[in-house]
Tab-separated table of C-alpha atoms in Angstrom:
chain	number	residue	atom	x	y	z
F	1	UNK	CA	1.031	-24.341	21.970
F	2	UNK	CA	2.719	-20.922	22.040
F	3	UNK	CA	4.561	-21.657	18.729
F	4	UNK	CA	1.204	-22.625	17.187
F	5	UNK	CA	-0.356	-19.304	18.453
F	6	UNK	CA	2.593	-17.335	17.034
F	7	UNK	CA	2.231	-19.172	13.630
F	8	UNK	CA	-1.491	-18.361	13.490
F	9	UNK	CA	-0.733	-14.722	14.335
F	10	UNK	CA	1.915	-14.567	11.630
F	11	UNK	CA	-0.491	-16.068	9.023
F	12	UNK	CA	-3.213	-13.597	9.917
F	13	UNK	CA	-0.844	-10.626	9.711
F	14	UNK	CA	0.427	-11.874	6.378
F	15	UNK	CA	-3.231	-12.213	5.033
F	16	UNK	CA	-4.057	-8.626	6.284
F	17	UNK	CA	-0.922	-7.228	4.658
F	18	UNK	CA	-1.783	-9.073	1.414
F	19	UNK	CA	-5.283	-7.739	1.440
F	20	UNK	CA	-4.179	-4.128	2.082
F	21	UNK	CA	-1.505	-4.374	-0.694
F	22	UNK	CA	-4.122	-5.589	-3.029
F	23	UNK	CA	-6.558	-2.811	-2.058
F	24	UNK	CA	-3.759	-0.148	-2.409
F	25	UNK	CA	-2.813	-1.497	-5.875
F	26	UNK	CA	-6.274	-1.006	-7.078
F	27	UNK	CA	-6.548	2.457	-5.616
F	28	UNK	CA	-3.162	3.515	-7.116
F	29	UNK	CA	-4.235	2.097	-10.554
F	30	UNK	CA	-7.484	4.118	-10.307
F	31	UNK	CA	-5.732	7.314	-9.150
F	32	UNK	CA	-3.256	6.832	-11.946
F	33	UNK	CA	-5.798	6.393	-14.710
F	34	UNK	CA	-8.145	9.135	-13.352
F	35	UNK	CA	-5.393	11.682	-12.941
F	36	UNK	CA	-3.481	10.823	-16.145
F	37	UNK	CA	-0.321	9.735	-14.623
F	38	UNK	CA	2.159	7.898	-17.001
F	39	UNK	CA	3.973	6.102	-14.179
F	40	UNK	CA	3.641	5.712	-10.417
F	41	UNK	CA	6.585	4.522	-8.317
F	42	UNK	CA	6.910	3.426	-4.757
F	43	UNK	CA	8.928	5.911	-2.815
F	44	UNK	CA	11.688	3.571	-1.834
F	45	UNK	CA	15.305	4.659	-1.350
F	46	UNK	CA	16.462	1.472	-3.146
F	47	UNK	CA	14.543	2.431	-6.308
F	48	UNK	CA	13.795	6.146	-6.227
F	49	UNK	CA	16.986	8.064	-5.151
F	50	UNK	CA	15.283	11.506	-5.176
F	51	UNK	CA	11.730	12.654	-5.736
F	52	UNK	CA	10.258	16.167	-5.266
F	53	UNK	CA	7.469	16.322	-2.700
F	54	UNK	CA	5.447	18.236	-5.331
F	55	UNK	CA	4.877	14.950	-7.147
F	56	UNK	CA	4.197	12.860	-4.046
F	57	UNK	CA	0.573	11.478	-4.256
F	58	UNK	CA	0.721	9.427	-1.086
F	59	UNK	CA	-1.952	11.544	0.727
F	60	UNK	CA	-4.343	11.343	-2.204
F	61	UNK	CA	-3.859	7.518	-2.333
F	62	UNK	CA	-4.448	7.109	1.319
F	63	UNK	CA	-7.665	9.298	1.266
F	64	UNK	CA	-8.926	7.325	-1.708
F	65	UNK	CA	-8.176	3.939	-0.003
F	66	UNK	CA	-9.825	5.103	3.264
F	67	UNK	CA	-12.817	6.343	1.343
F	68	UNK	CA	-13.533	2.980	-0.261
F	69	UNK	CA	-13.573	1.519	3.280
F	70	UNK	CA	-16.578	3.614	4.264
């Protein structure tokens, strides 16, 4: 029973993460198109070794994502 509950929790968590990722992708694409970006990368140490904070749009994306939820 405990294992079944854990599996159900894991499935719900994965579904929620997937939904958030889909929503964020849509928001990032809209921000990119609206603001004229050529390329938007995830700030990930494995991909982006250095990026100036000046070009970081994380806060704008979060605000746009949150605004669509209201």
